[in-house]
Amino acid sequence: MATVGGGGSACYPEAAGRCGGDVSRARGSRKPAAAEGGGRRSGSRRRRRPLVPRDPPRLAPPPPNPNRHPPAPNGRPAMALRPLLVAVALSAAALPPPPLAAAFYLPGLAPVNFCEADRETAECKSGIELFVNRLDSVESVLPYEYTAFDFCQAEGKKRPSENLGQVLFGERIEPSPYRFTFNKKETCKPVCTKTYDTRKPEDKQKLDFLKKSMLLNYQHHWIVDNMPVTWCYDVEDGQRFCNPGFPIGCYITEDGRPKDACVINSEFHEKDTFYIFNHVDIKIYYHIVENEALGARLVAAKLEPKSYKHTHPDNPDCSEVPMDISNKAHGEVQIAYTYSVSFQEEKNIRWASRWDYILESMPHTHIQWFSIMNSLVIVLFLSGMVAMIMLRTLHKDIARYNQMDSTEDAQEEFGWKLVHGDIFRPPRKGMLLSVFLGSGTQILIMTFVTLFFACLGFLSPANRGALMTCAVVLWVLLGTPAGYVAARFYKSFGGEKWKTNVLLTSFLCPGIVFADFFIMNLILWGEGSSAAIPFGTLVAILALWFCISVPLTFIGAYFGFKKNAIEHPVRTNQIPRQIPEQSFYTKPLPGIIMGGILPFGCIFIQLFFILNSIWSHQMYYMFGFLFLVFIILVITCSEATILLCYFHLCAEDYHWQWRSFLTSGFTAVYFLIYAIHYFFSKLQITGTASTILYFGYTMIMVLIFFLFTGTIGFFACFWFVTKIYSVVKVD
């Protein structure tokens, strides 16, 4: 799987109505409550009995003052744009994978061996480093770097390098002050102490930012040995949910209702009060390798966040009352951060399968697989029926046409054969259509190859940023087929402005995506979010586009224009045939609207799950099943377009080029409608910036999906009309 967001969702057992499915209370919770997002949402106090945890909605980000976010202190800008990844996932309809498959590693991701300090060697290290990633929230689209918050910082440690995919994906991995020694237990060890004087504007601003972050349920994401440190807790029906993140803290509302993680502790009860998780109990599981000389390998890292008001920070006591911060606190506030760490041998988990317990506990693996497979069977059955009807009908038509005499019967042509002299007449706006076909081909091949490599396991979650890097590199290198396809079809349409065609193929669709992306980036910059792409990375992306993709597009167009125009099986008449008046269902618009229903029917049931994983920062990993659904989507788009194309040809309407592209491309319109429905029904984003970012990203997804599906429909219909008019006798 690839992560479609850096960490796990913040699904709490009481968060009914917000995570896409009912959830149950965590065992040991004080009482159920509807977690709010932004402080003004009402919730029911009734006990809910769902099956899986649900993802809370995302709201505006937590500003350090009531008006706007300041730039993150000591934090460099970063970026979390996901459109290319979304193109890969949505193009494949994003069906969740079966939970039976296991994670695995490829050569190059070598394990690290650990041993006690007195046995440390060059091949076996004793020190265990903990890294921290950006903090994000399911209630806001704006993530922030760890350094944007006033937590304990690692002094003098070098930041690990990140690849292009990690930067584009928004990961901001930094060293932390937490460092452990293998198999050495430590209890209530102090890390640092932060003191805030609310009478000082700077301290008050930092404390307000921290409180706003707890209000919006921002999540830590910690990493040990390239493994996410997870927070696991029990939910209904004996299930155990492991969240690859844990909250900064939680809030008790003015009327005494606990929000989010505050339900896990009955001691969190003070009204209008924040409780910060300033202590973590970490347990690291290891597996002894067969050759004991090599030491042990880490197979899991779990933690439990806790809150303690350490009266004596230099000598902390992890048994005191919770660390509470009144919303109207005045004077001095002191927060001492501590941790405890222990180690436990785990004989049942191997290093190669250590991701399984996380992936198998993701919410989207707890869905009803029978209904999913049933819907797939229905789609395949309908596709088979369409193919059978088409083959039988066409076989009879072709046999009848070929049996006609060349005298009287030749003048009794009817149906689709009547338009043989106009079927390959160049379409209107052939320039634009050829440009769309070039860009769509680029996206189609990129999606196929990316999913293929993902199926082979090259893009496992342990290989951070690999999925996005693969997609970007493939898109850049596939400029040649984009230019070739655009040039070939533009030449077959009779176009002569080859320079304009090449320039539009190189800049039109990528330019629209980049313009949208740049506007989103400006908003992120203005909000001080770590999701903003760094200037250097922005220059690198432009260099990849202008210095590699554009020249490759010109090379492809050169070979495309150099070849002869596509030869058609029938000649085109000089005088266009008049199209008879069409009935309602054979008019262009009804056919286009109906044509996108069947492809969208392949994905709409599971579209919720992929949107939930994207916007709730969950992991998505099983590309084998995703690749299967990709094939189903391609077949469905092709057959639906061919079927409608045949009906229109029988009605003597030969304008099939644009109609075939728009018929399957209209699936993207249904996706847009569903995304709008998802925003208003499942999310409760109130911030202007977060709302703009959501719809900005959505428009990029829709454009990419439109080009992808439209290109499939055109190629299918082009093959169809070429095939049927090449096997009939035409005088």
XYZ file of C-alpha atoms in Angstrom:
731
model
C 0.000 0.000 0.000
C 0.917 3.527 -0.373
C -0.119 6.034 2.125
C -2.603 8.459 0.768
C -1.886 10.731 3.663
C 0.970 10.519 6.083
C -0.638 8.863 9.058
C -3.695 7.215 10.413
C -7.096 8.617 10.934
C -8.148 9.962 14.269
C -11.095 7.616 14.731
C -12.320 7.379 18.256
C -14.916 4.936 19.488
C -17.373 7.661 20.390
C -17.075 9.637 17.187
C -20.427 8.569 15.773
C -21.515 10.314 12.617
C -18.075 11.461 11.578
C -15.920 8.564 10.400
C -18.043 7.107 7.626
C -19.635 4.381 9.712
C -20.905 3.974 13.250
C -18.350 3.194 15.905
C -18.423 1.916 19.420
C -17.013 3.353 22.562
C -13.536 2.337 23.611
C -13.514 -0.065 26.445
C -13.063 1.736 29.689
C -14.386 5.036 28.386
C -16.371 7.180 30.751
C -19.395 7.849 28.553
C -20.257 8.261 24.872
C -20.178 11.669 23.312
C -20.294 13.128 19.844
C -16.857 14.558 19.167
C -17.040 18.042 17.833
C -14.957 19.589 15.106
C -14.401 23.226 15.766
C -16.268 23.456 19.045
C -19.827 24.069 17.788
C -21.148 20.705 16.688
C -23.835 18.986 18.642
C -23.831 15.268 19.245
C -26.016 12.578 20.703
C -25.318 11.026 24.049
C -26.788 7.714 23.009
C -24.626 4.618 22.882
C -23.716 3.670 19.310
C -22.981 0.096 18.293
C -21.040 0.077 15.029
C -18.508 -2.246 13.560
C -15.538 -0.090 12.718
C -13.965 3.194 13.772
C -15.010 6.235 11.813
C -13.001 9.200 10.658
C -13.903 12.582 12.104
C -14.490 15.460 9.728
C -11.828 18.037 9.144
C -12.224 21.660 10.048
C -10.177 24.801 9.774
C -6.604 24.677 11.152
C -5.689 25.882 14.630
C -4.408 29.461 14.494
C -2.233 30.873 17.225
C -4.584 33.829 17.388
C -8.280 34.199 16.509
C -7.572 35.743 13.116
C -4.960 33.839 11.102
C -2.052 31.434 11.246
C 1.393 32.937 11.572
C 4.277 31.351 9.712
C 5.427 28.210 11.465
C 8.359 29.121 13.722
C 11.664 27.666 12.572
C 9.816 25.543 10.030
C 10.522 25.447 6.329
C 7.592 25.311 3.919
C 6.547 21.968 2.543
C 3.775 20.448 0.479
C 1.068 17.791 0.606
C -0.433 17.884 -2.847
C -1.781 14.515 -3.940
C -3.294 14.850 -7.433
C -0.928 12.464 -9.245
C -1.365 9.834 -6.572
C -5.106 10.354 -6.677
C -5.021 9.927 -10.470
C -3.469 6.510 -9.962
C -5.915 5.479 -7.257
C -9.121 6.921 -8.672
C -8.334 5.731 -12.173
C -8.383 2.246 -10.721
C -11.709 2.900 -8.985
C -10.006 2.599 -5.646
C -11.644 -0.582 -4.438
C -10.277 -1.737 -1.087
C -8.093 -4.827 -1.169
C -8.702 -8.167 0.471
C -7.237 -8.398 3.952
C -5.597 -11.735 3.240
C -2.571 -10.382 1.426
C 0.522 -9.685 3.456
C 3.069 -6.919 3.262
C 6.521 -7.820 2.004
C 9.836 -6.165 1.328
C 12.048 -6.033 -1.716
C 15.833 -6.127 -1.838
C 17.219 -2.732 -0.953
C 15.091 -2.331 2.169
C 17.531 -4.118 4.416
C 16.652 -4.865 8.039
C 18.587 -3.292 10.890
C 19.872 -5.517 13.671
C 19.842 -4.380 17.297
C 21.524 -5.743 20.403
C 22.329 -4.719 23.968
C 24.872 -1.965 24.543
C 27.586 -4.355 25.746
C 27.263 -6.435 22.552
C 27.192 -3.557 20.075
C 29.147 -4.032 16.841
C 29.265 -2.408 13.430
C 26.549 -4.790 12.222
C 24.472 -4.644 15.391
C 23.582 -1.285 16.923
C 22.178 -0.611 20.365
C 20.813 2.910 19.928
C 17.250 3.299 18.657
C 16.303 6.654 17.194
C 12.766 7.973 17.096
C 11.818 10.321 14.265
C 8.805 12.597 14.107
C 6.731 13.417 11.032
C 4.397 16.307 10.333
C 1.251 16.700 12.396
C -2.091 16.626 10.625
C -5.754 16.521 11.437
C -8.816 14.949 9.909
C -10.579 18.183 10.798
C -8.291 20.372 8.696
C -6.588 20.169 5.315
C -3.579 22.070 6.675
C -0.755 19.991 8.213
C 2.099 21.517 10.210
C 5.687 20.541 10.822
C 6.723 19.246 14.211
C 8.833 22.373 14.715
C 5.756 24.572 14.297
C 4.622 23.391 17.728
C 6.427 24.154 20.945
C 7.379 20.561 21.689
C 10.718 19.185 22.819
C 13.249 19.640 20.021
C 16.307 17.615 19.029
C 19.325 19.881 19.252
C 22.144 19.496 16.746
C 20.729 16.474 14.908
C 20.724 16.411 11.131
C 17.407 16.150 9.361
C 17.122 13.000 7.201
C 16.989 13.553 3.462
C 13.684 13.119 1.628
C 12.985 12.070 -1.938
C 10.740 13.941 -4.347
C 7.757 11.762 -3.554
C 8.030 12.428 0.169
C 8.202 16.182 -0.371
C 5.240 16.158 -2.747
C 3.424 13.839 -0.403
C 3.931 16.286 2.439
C 6.129 14.172 4.703
C 8.351 16.222 7.029
C 10.494 13.740 8.936
C 12.752 15.216 11.611
C 14.910 13.848 14.437
C 13.438 13.860 17.924
C 14.898 14.140 21.422
C 13.613 10.633 22.182
C 16.412 8.063 22.007
C 16.372 4.552 23.446
C 18.856 1.772 24.124
C 17.821 -1.664 22.946
C 16.319 -3.858 25.667
C 16.851 -1.192 28.322
C 13.698 -0.353 30.221
C 13.182 3.222 31.343
C 10.329 4.628 33.390
C 9.014 8.183 33.519
C 12.142 9.678 32.015
C 12.019 13.473 31.543
C 12.534 14.939 28.082
C 12.035 18.668 28.555
C 9.835 21.200 30.303
C 7.997 24.042 28.587
C 6.884 27.096 30.537
C 4.383 29.645 29.247
C 3.704 33.030 30.786
C 0.334 34.113 29.404
C 1.227 37.724 30.166
C 3.892 37.574 27.450
C 2.444 37.801 23.895
C 4.902 35.272 22.452
C 4.191 32.661 25.116
C 0.454 33.262 24.904
C 0.593 32.811 21.140
C 2.387 29.461 21.470
C -0.056 28.239 24.104
C -3.062 29.348 22.048
C -1.676 27.509 19.034
C -1.293 24.376 21.147
C -4.868 24.646 22.445
C -6.284 25.212 18.957
C -4.379 22.133 17.782
C -5.939 20.025 20.526
C -9.357 21.441 19.693
C -8.967 20.315 16.087
C -7.460 16.967 17.102
C -4.044 17.273 15.462
C -2.098 14.018 15.472
C 1.534 13.103 16.111
C 3.170 10.633 13.715
C 6.269 8.983 15.133
C 8.629 6.558 13.396
C 10.944 3.899 14.828
C 13.124 1.836 12.482
C 11.048 3.038 9.513
C 7.913 1.719 11.249
C 5.040 3.918 12.416
C 4.577 3.969 16.166
C 0.939 2.983 16.579
C -1.692 3.602 19.205
C -3.879 0.486 19.451
C -7.142 0.261 21.341
C -10.116 -2.094 21.483
C -13.429 -1.395 19.821
C -16.700 -3.324 19.624
C -16.906 -7.040 18.721
C -13.390 -7.790 19.902
C -11.745 -5.803 17.122
C -8.568 -3.864 17.747
C -7.864 -0.685 15.841
C -4.263 0.495 15.429
C -3.899 4.153 14.577
C -0.519 5.214 13.110
C -0.817 8.446 15.058
C -1.922 9.767 18.402
C -3.433 13.100 19.417
C -1.698 16.059 21.015
C -4.498 16.242 23.538
C -8.231 16.666 23.835
C -10.891 19.073 25.041
C -13.876 19.024 27.418
C -16.540 21.432 26.179
C -18.230 24.130 28.237
C -21.223 21.866 28.825
C -18.997 19.002 30.002
C -18.982 16.822 26.871
C -15.633 15.125 26.135
C -14.278 15.490 22.618
C -12.287 12.879 20.731
C -9.716 11.112 22.961
C -11.063 12.648 26.166
C -13.571 9.773 26.369
C -10.806 7.294 27.226
C -10.213 8.645 30.735
C -12.888 9.370 33.309
C -10.502 11.786 35.036
C -10.889 14.168 32.089
C -13.982 15.944 33.342
C -13.252 19.636 33.975
C -15.429 21.843 31.774
C -13.859 24.122 29.157
C -10.494 22.492 29.767
C -7.764 21.023 27.572
C -5.867 17.883 28.556
C -2.487 17.458 26.884
C -0.856 14.062 26.407
C 2.570 14.944 27.766
C 3.604 11.369 28.544
C 3.820 8.251 26.358
C 4.266 4.621 27.355
C 6.174 3.034 24.480
C 6.532 -0.710 24.035
C 8.900 -1.974 21.346
C 8.538 -5.556 20.132
C 11.493 -7.420 18.661
C 12.152 -10.758 17.015
C 15.339 -12.728 17.576
C 16.796 -13.741 14.217
C 17.786 -17.332 13.566
C 21.474 -16.535 13.831
C 21.688 -15.121 17.345
C 25.000 -13.441 16.543
C 23.065 -10.938 14.447
C 20.949 -9.763 17.360
C 17.277 -8.831 17.057
C 15.038 -6.967 14.636
C 12.233 -4.611 15.584
C 8.809 -5.816 14.454
C 6.416 -3.373 16.138
C 6.320 -0.197 18.181
C 3.203 0.748 20.115
C 2.439 3.519 22.541
C -0.262 4.718 24.856
C -0.629 8.486 25.318
C -1.193 9.681 28.862
C -1.501 12.935 30.734
C 0.249 13.733 34.017
C 0.672 16.999 35.875
C 4.258 16.609 37.019
C 4.543 18.725 40.151
C 8.326 18.335 40.170
C 9.522 18.249 36.535
C 13.092 17.351 37.522
C 11.812 14.302 39.394
C 8.584 13.414 37.567
C 5.999 11.064 38.998
C 3.898 9.257 36.407
C 1.001 8.633 38.732
C -0.311 12.127 39.292
C -3.519 13.772 38.125
C -3.909 14.677 34.424
C -2.211 17.751 32.986
C -5.081 20.164 32.451
C -4.967 23.588 30.795
C -7.965 25.797 31.341
C -9.218 27.530 28.228
C -9.081 30.773 30.210
C -5.782 30.061 31.936
C -3.837 33.058 33.224
C -0.397 33.347 34.672
C 2.237 30.645 34.290
C 1.572 27.242 32.704
C 4.235 24.549 32.954
C 4.192 21.364 30.853
C 6.742 18.615 31.535
C 7.174 15.966 28.812
C 8.163 12.440 29.836
C 8.211 8.919 28.452
C 8.547 5.304 29.491
C 9.897 2.578 27.234
C 9.938 -1.200 27.527
C 10.875 -4.083 25.263
C 9.200 -7.421 24.628
C 10.172 -10.351 22.450
C 7.587 -11.289 19.824
C 8.107 -14.725 18.310
C 5.030 -14.739 16.072
C 5.874 -11.689 13.954
C 8.651 -11.808 11.389
C 10.457 -8.705 10.203
C 9.166 -9.132 6.626
C 5.534 -9.120 7.797
C 5.758 -6.505 10.518
C 3.395 -4.103 8.714
C 0.541 -6.597 8.682
C -1.002 -5.751 12.031
C -1.285 -2.098 10.969
C -2.609 -2.702 7.479
C -5.133 -5.318 8.570
C -6.591 -2.990 11.201
C -7.276 -0.134 8.798
C -10.985 0.807 8.848
C -11.555 0.043 5.175
C -10.584 -3.599 5.707
C -13.610 -4.137 7.944
C -16.217 -3.709 5.227
C -18.627 -6.358 3.990
C -16.657 -8.189 1.341
C -19.658 -10.140 0.150
C -21.391 -6.964 -1.042
C -18.222 -5.798 -2.787
C -17.716 -9.029 -4.670
C -21.419 -9.143 -5.468
C -21.218 -5.705 -7.080
C -18.168 -6.780 -9.070
C -19.982 -9.869 -10.329
C -22.927 -7.711 -11.409
C -20.630 -5.334 -13.288
C -18.864 -8.209 -15.027
C -22.196 -9.830 -15.893
C -23.531 -6.599 -17.428
C -20.306 -6.131 -19.359
C -20.563 -9.662 -20.683
C -24.149 -9.089 -21.761
C -23.164 -5.897 -23.578
C -20.365 -7.692 -25.376
C -22.637 -10.607 -26.308
C -25.361 -8.342 -27.690
C -22.836 -6.346 -29.679
C -21.187 -9.406 -31.184
C -24.468 -11.115 -32.148
C -26.044 -7.961 -33.591
C -22.969 -6.938 -35.538
C -22.454 -10.444 -36.852
C -25.965 -10.484 -38.313
C -25.605 -6.967 -39.751
C -22.266 -7.682 -41.399
C -23.474 -10.992 -42.832
C -26.573 -9.282 -44.260
C -24.589 -6.429 -45.791
C -22.053 -8.759 -47.372
C -24.821 -10.924 -48.909
C -26.376 -7.999 -50.770
C -26.104 -7.910 -54.530
C -24.260 -5.039 -56.134
C -27.365 -3.933 -58.071
C -30.731 -3.316 -56.477
C -29.866 -4.407 -52.932
C -26.908 -2.052 -52.836
C -29.306 0.847 -52.886
C -31.291 -0.534 -49.987
C -28.612 0.114 -47.406
C -29.823 1.055 -44.018
C -28.502 1.491 -40.502
C -24.873 2.193 -39.759
C -23.645 1.294 -43.265
C -25.403 4.367 -44.676
C -22.847 6.693 -43.050
C -19.744 4.920 -44.340
C -18.875 7.961 -46.435
C -18.914 10.272 -43.416
C -17.807 8.080 -40.542
C -14.199 9.304 -40.668
C -14.998 12.934 -41.398
C -12.719 15.153 -39.249
C -14.464 16.362 -36.090
C -14.947 19.953 -35.091
C -12.257 21.286 -32.764
C -9.962 18.482 -33.864
C -6.980 20.344 -32.409
C -8.412 20.275 -28.894
C -9.507 16.651 -29.184
C -6.052 15.527 -30.301
C -4.447 17.423 -27.404
C -6.807 15.756 -24.936
C -5.996 12.356 -26.437
C -2.266 12.969 -26.071
C -2.554 13.991 -22.420
C -4.995 11.165 -21.709
C -2.603 8.629 -23.205
C 0.134 9.974 -20.953
C -2.064 9.531 -17.871
C -3.344 6.111 -18.976
C 0.133 4.633 -19.433
C 1.357 6.262 -16.220
C -1.513 4.700 -14.279
C -0.995 1.260 -15.790
C 2.768 1.150 -15.201
C 2.511 2.575 -11.681
C -0.082 -0.003 -10.682
C 1.970 -2.755 -12.310
C 5.075 -1.871 -10.295
C 2.919 -1.531 -7.199
C 1.570 -5.047 -7.767
C 5.143 -6.340 -7.827
C 5.746 -4.792 -4.411
C 8.174 -2.046 -5.422
C 5.932 0.589 -3.838
C 5.454 -0.843 -0.355
C 4.672 1.515 2.546
C 8.165 0.944 3.912
C 9.586 2.573 0.784
C 8.389 6.046 1.686
C 7.545 8.361 -1.186
C 8.082 5.668 -3.818
C 4.543 5.783 -5.209
C 4.512 9.523 -5.799
C 8.057 9.513 -7.150
C 7.160 6.731 -9.579
C 4.060 8.570 -10.797
C 5.893 11.875 -11.320
C 8.865 10.300 -13.088
C 6.604 8.269 -15.367
C 4.512 11.320 -16.252
C 7.665 13.243 -17.165
C 9.110 10.419 -19.269
C 5.835 9.719 -21.070
C 5.860 12.999 -22.950
C 6.904 11.111 -26.092
C 3.739 8.972 -26.457
C 1.642 12.033 -25.598
C 3.173 14.039 -28.435
C 3.041 11.087 -30.824
C -0.650 10.316 -30.246
C -1.652 13.972 -30.451
C 0.292 14.457 -33.685
C -0.990 11.283 -35.340
C -4.643 12.038 -34.720
C -4.300 15.737 -35.481
C -2.756 14.845 -38.835
C -5.520 12.315 -39.530
C -8.043 15.091 -38.759
C -6.475 17.119 -41.561
C -4.765 19.633 -39.271
C -1.737 21.576 -40.466
C -0.832 23.777 -37.468
C 1.630 21.303 -36.056
C 3.495 23.827 -33.917
C 0.312 24.854 -32.139
C -0.591 21.211 -31.620
C 2.745 20.387 -29.998
C 2.676 23.459 -27.756
C -0.873 22.778 -26.598
C -0.050 19.136 -25.885
C 2.938 20.217 -23.825
C 1.328 23.055 -21.896
C -2.494 23.048 -21.945
C -3.511 20.280 -19.537
C -0.289 20.316 -17.471
C -0.576 24.099 -17.315
C -4.129 23.954 -15.955
C -3.046 21.481 -13.277
C 0.018 23.550 -12.388
C -1.985 26.785 -12.196
C -4.473 25.176 -9.817
C -1.632 23.641 -7.850
C 0.213 26.967 -7.618
C -2.884 28.750 -6.303
C -3.299 26.034 -3.669
C 0.361 26.406 -2.787
C -0.013 30.159 -2.304
C -2.853 29.519 0.146
C -0.711 27.016 2.025
C 2.161 29.486 2.104
C -0.128 32.152 3.463
C -1.381 29.828 6.204
C 2.137 28.828 7.206
C 1.359 25.161 6.585
C 4.028 22.529 6.073
C 1.994 21.341 3.088
C 3.326 24.253 1.048
C 5.895 23.065 -1.446
C 9.408 24.498 -0.894
C 10.623 26.943 -3.515
C 13.494 24.657 -4.502
C 11.149 21.745 -5.125
C 8.860 24.012 -7.128
C 11.806 24.956 -9.343
C 12.724 21.277 -9.676
C 9.197 20.399 -10.827
C 9.270 23.193 -13.402
C 12.675 21.962 -14.582
C 11.339 18.424 -15.000
C 8.412 19.792 -16.975
C 10.220 22.246 -19.235
C 13.571 20.477 -19.604
C 12.447 16.851 -19.916
C 8.713 16.450 -20.503
C 8.346 19.228 -23.098
C 11.345 18.130 -25.237
C 10.126 14.532 -25.124
C 6.691 15.714 -26.256
C 8.300 17.501 -29.208
C 10.234 14.342 -30.097
C 7.063 12.256 -30.032
C 5.215 14.835 -32.124
C 8.067 14.879 -34.647
C 7.746 11.155 -35.266
C 3.953 11.415 -35.267
C 3.858 14.094 -37.957
C 6.587 12.343 -39.926
C 4.438 9.242 -40.402
C 1.641 9.137 -42.936
C -1.871 9.952 -41.805
C -3.899 7.079 -40.390
C -5.456 5.118 -43.253
C -9.176 4.544 -42.933
C -10.976 1.518 -44.432
C -13.507 3.700 -46.315
C -13.269 6.965 -48.235
C -14.867 10.167 -46.967
C -17.393 11.883 -49.247
C -16.774 15.482 -50.209
C -20.314 16.555 -49.338
C -21.394 15.807 -45.750
C -24.464 13.655 -45.366
C -27.436 15.274 -43.687
C -28.160 13.742 -40.299
C -31.866 12.900 -39.876
C -33.797 14.255 -36.937
C -32.908 12.278 -33.846
C -35.175 10.928 -31.170
C -34.589 12.026 -27.603
C -32.497 9.052 -26.547
C -30.221 9.247 -29.618
C -29.392 12.917 -29.142
C -25.842 13.638 -27.966
C -26.504 14.920 -24.439
C -28.719 12.064 -23.149
C -26.260 9.527 -24.515
C -23.302 11.242 -22.871
C -25.100 11.456 -19.535
C -26.131 7.803 -19.669
C -22.711 6.656 -20.853
C -20.951 7.553 -17.621
C -23.397 5.703 -15.383
C -22.037 2.176 -15.874
C -18.332 3.084 -15.352
C -19.275 5.149 -12.321
C -21.314 2.211 -11.081
C -18.048 0.255 -10.882
C -16.561 2.685 -8.422
C -19.210 4.659 -6.585
C -19.787 2.077 -3.840
C -16.136 2.214 -2.882
C -15.500 5.839 -3.801
C -16.353 6.780 -0.252
C -13.555 4.592 1.070
C -10.867 6.114 -1.097
C -12.007 9.660 -0.337
C -12.033 8.721 3.311
C -8.492 7.382 3.082
C -7.270 10.454 1.199
C -8.735 13.062 3.491
C -8.310 11.065 6.715
C -4.593 10.319 6.192
C -5.020 6.552 6.172
C -2.927 3.936 4.420
C -3.854 2.336 1.119
C -1.713 -0.569 0.119
C -3.245 -3.501 -1.829
C -2.538 -2.675 -5.450
C -3.174 -6.189 -6.731
C -6.901 -5.830 -6.237
C -6.668 -2.217 -7.348
C -5.097 -3.318 -10.626
C -7.957 -5.765 -11.198
C -10.509 -2.994 -10.738
C -8.465 -0.813 -13.078
C -8.929 -3.439 -15.791
C -12.658 -3.679 -15.018
C -13.011 0.092 -15.291
C -11.214 0.148 -18.651
C -13.435 -2.637 -19.999
C -16.607 -0.996 -18.713
C -15.720 2.401 -20.193
C -14.910 0.751 -23.512
C -18.057 -1.349 -23.749
C -20.424 1.412 -22.633
C -18.943 3.776 -25.221
C -19.042 1.184 -28.007
C -22.650 0.324 -27.245
C -23.815 3.948 -27.408
C -21.659 4.565 -30.470
C -23.393 1.692 -32.247
C -26.847 3.045 -31.404
C -25.952 6.488 -32.751
C -24.506 5.038 -35.952
C -27.705 3.056 -36.470
C -29.539 6.379 -36.124
C -27.276 7.702 -38.946
C -25.414 10.131 -36.666
C -21.738 9.905 -37.612
C -20.331 12.508 -35.186
C -18.753 9.888 -32.956
C -15.326 11.338 -32.122
C -16.209 13.917 -29.490
C -19.208 11.907 -28.336
C -17.094 8.853 -27.578
C -14.600 10.933 -25.613
C -17.284 12.725 -23.615
C -19.385 9.603 -23.027
C -16.818 7.807 -20.898
C -15.261 11.076 -19.753
C -18.595 12.042 -18.195
C -17.740 9.566 -15.437
C -15.564 12.352 -14.032
C -18.647 14.574 -13.717
C -20.311 11.937 -11.560
C -17.146 11.809 -9.496
C -17.299 15.588 -9.024
C -20.932 15.393 -7.929
C -20.081 12.664 -5.451
C -17.097 14.635 -4.119
C -19.399 17.604 -3.492
C -21.890 15.307 -1.767
C -19.068 13.828 0.313
C -17.910 17.286 1.367
C -21.297 18.424 2.598
C -22.547 15.129 4.056
C -19.410 13.559 5.550
C -17.126 16.502 6.300
C -17.767 19.593 8.343
C -14.982 21.881 7.178
C -15.728 25.458 8.159
C -12.445 27.232 7.392
C -12.297 29.145 4.126
C -8.749 28.011 3.366
C -9.541 24.339 3.961
C -12.670 24.564 1.803
C -10.761 26.147 -1.080
C -8.026 23.531 -0.784
C -10.526 20.662 -0.820
C -12.243 21.808 -3.988
C -8.963 22.880 -5.573
C -7.530 19.396 -5.164
C -10.839 17.885 -6.271
C -10.806 19.832 -9.551
C -7.327 18.499 -10.321
C -8.549 14.958 -9.653
C -11.600 15.478 -11.864
C -9.545 16.833 -14.787
C -7.081 13.952 -14.640
C -9.882 11.404 -14.347
C -11.765 13.063 -17.241
C -8.754 12.804 -19.566
C -8.105 9.236 -18.441
C -11.620 7.881 -18.986
C -12.290 9.994 -22.086
C -9.208 8.631 -23.820
C -10.298 5.062 -23.086
C -13.706 5.717 -24.645
C -12.274 7.322 -27.777
C -9.754 4.556 -28.456
C -12.426 1.896 -27.921
C -14.842 3.594 -30.315
C -12.079 4.285 -32.859
C -11.152 0.606 -32.865
C -14.835 -0.340 -33.155
C -15.698 1.828 -36.165
C -12.451 0.914 -37.912
C -13.180 -2.757 -37.406
C -16.805 -2.819 -38.557
C -16.235 -0.663 -41.658
C -13.258 -2.760 -42.702
C -15.272 -5.998 -42.901
C -18.259 -4.824 -44.966
C -18.410 -4.430 -48.736
C -18.634 -0.772 -49.689
C -18.868 0.326 -53.316
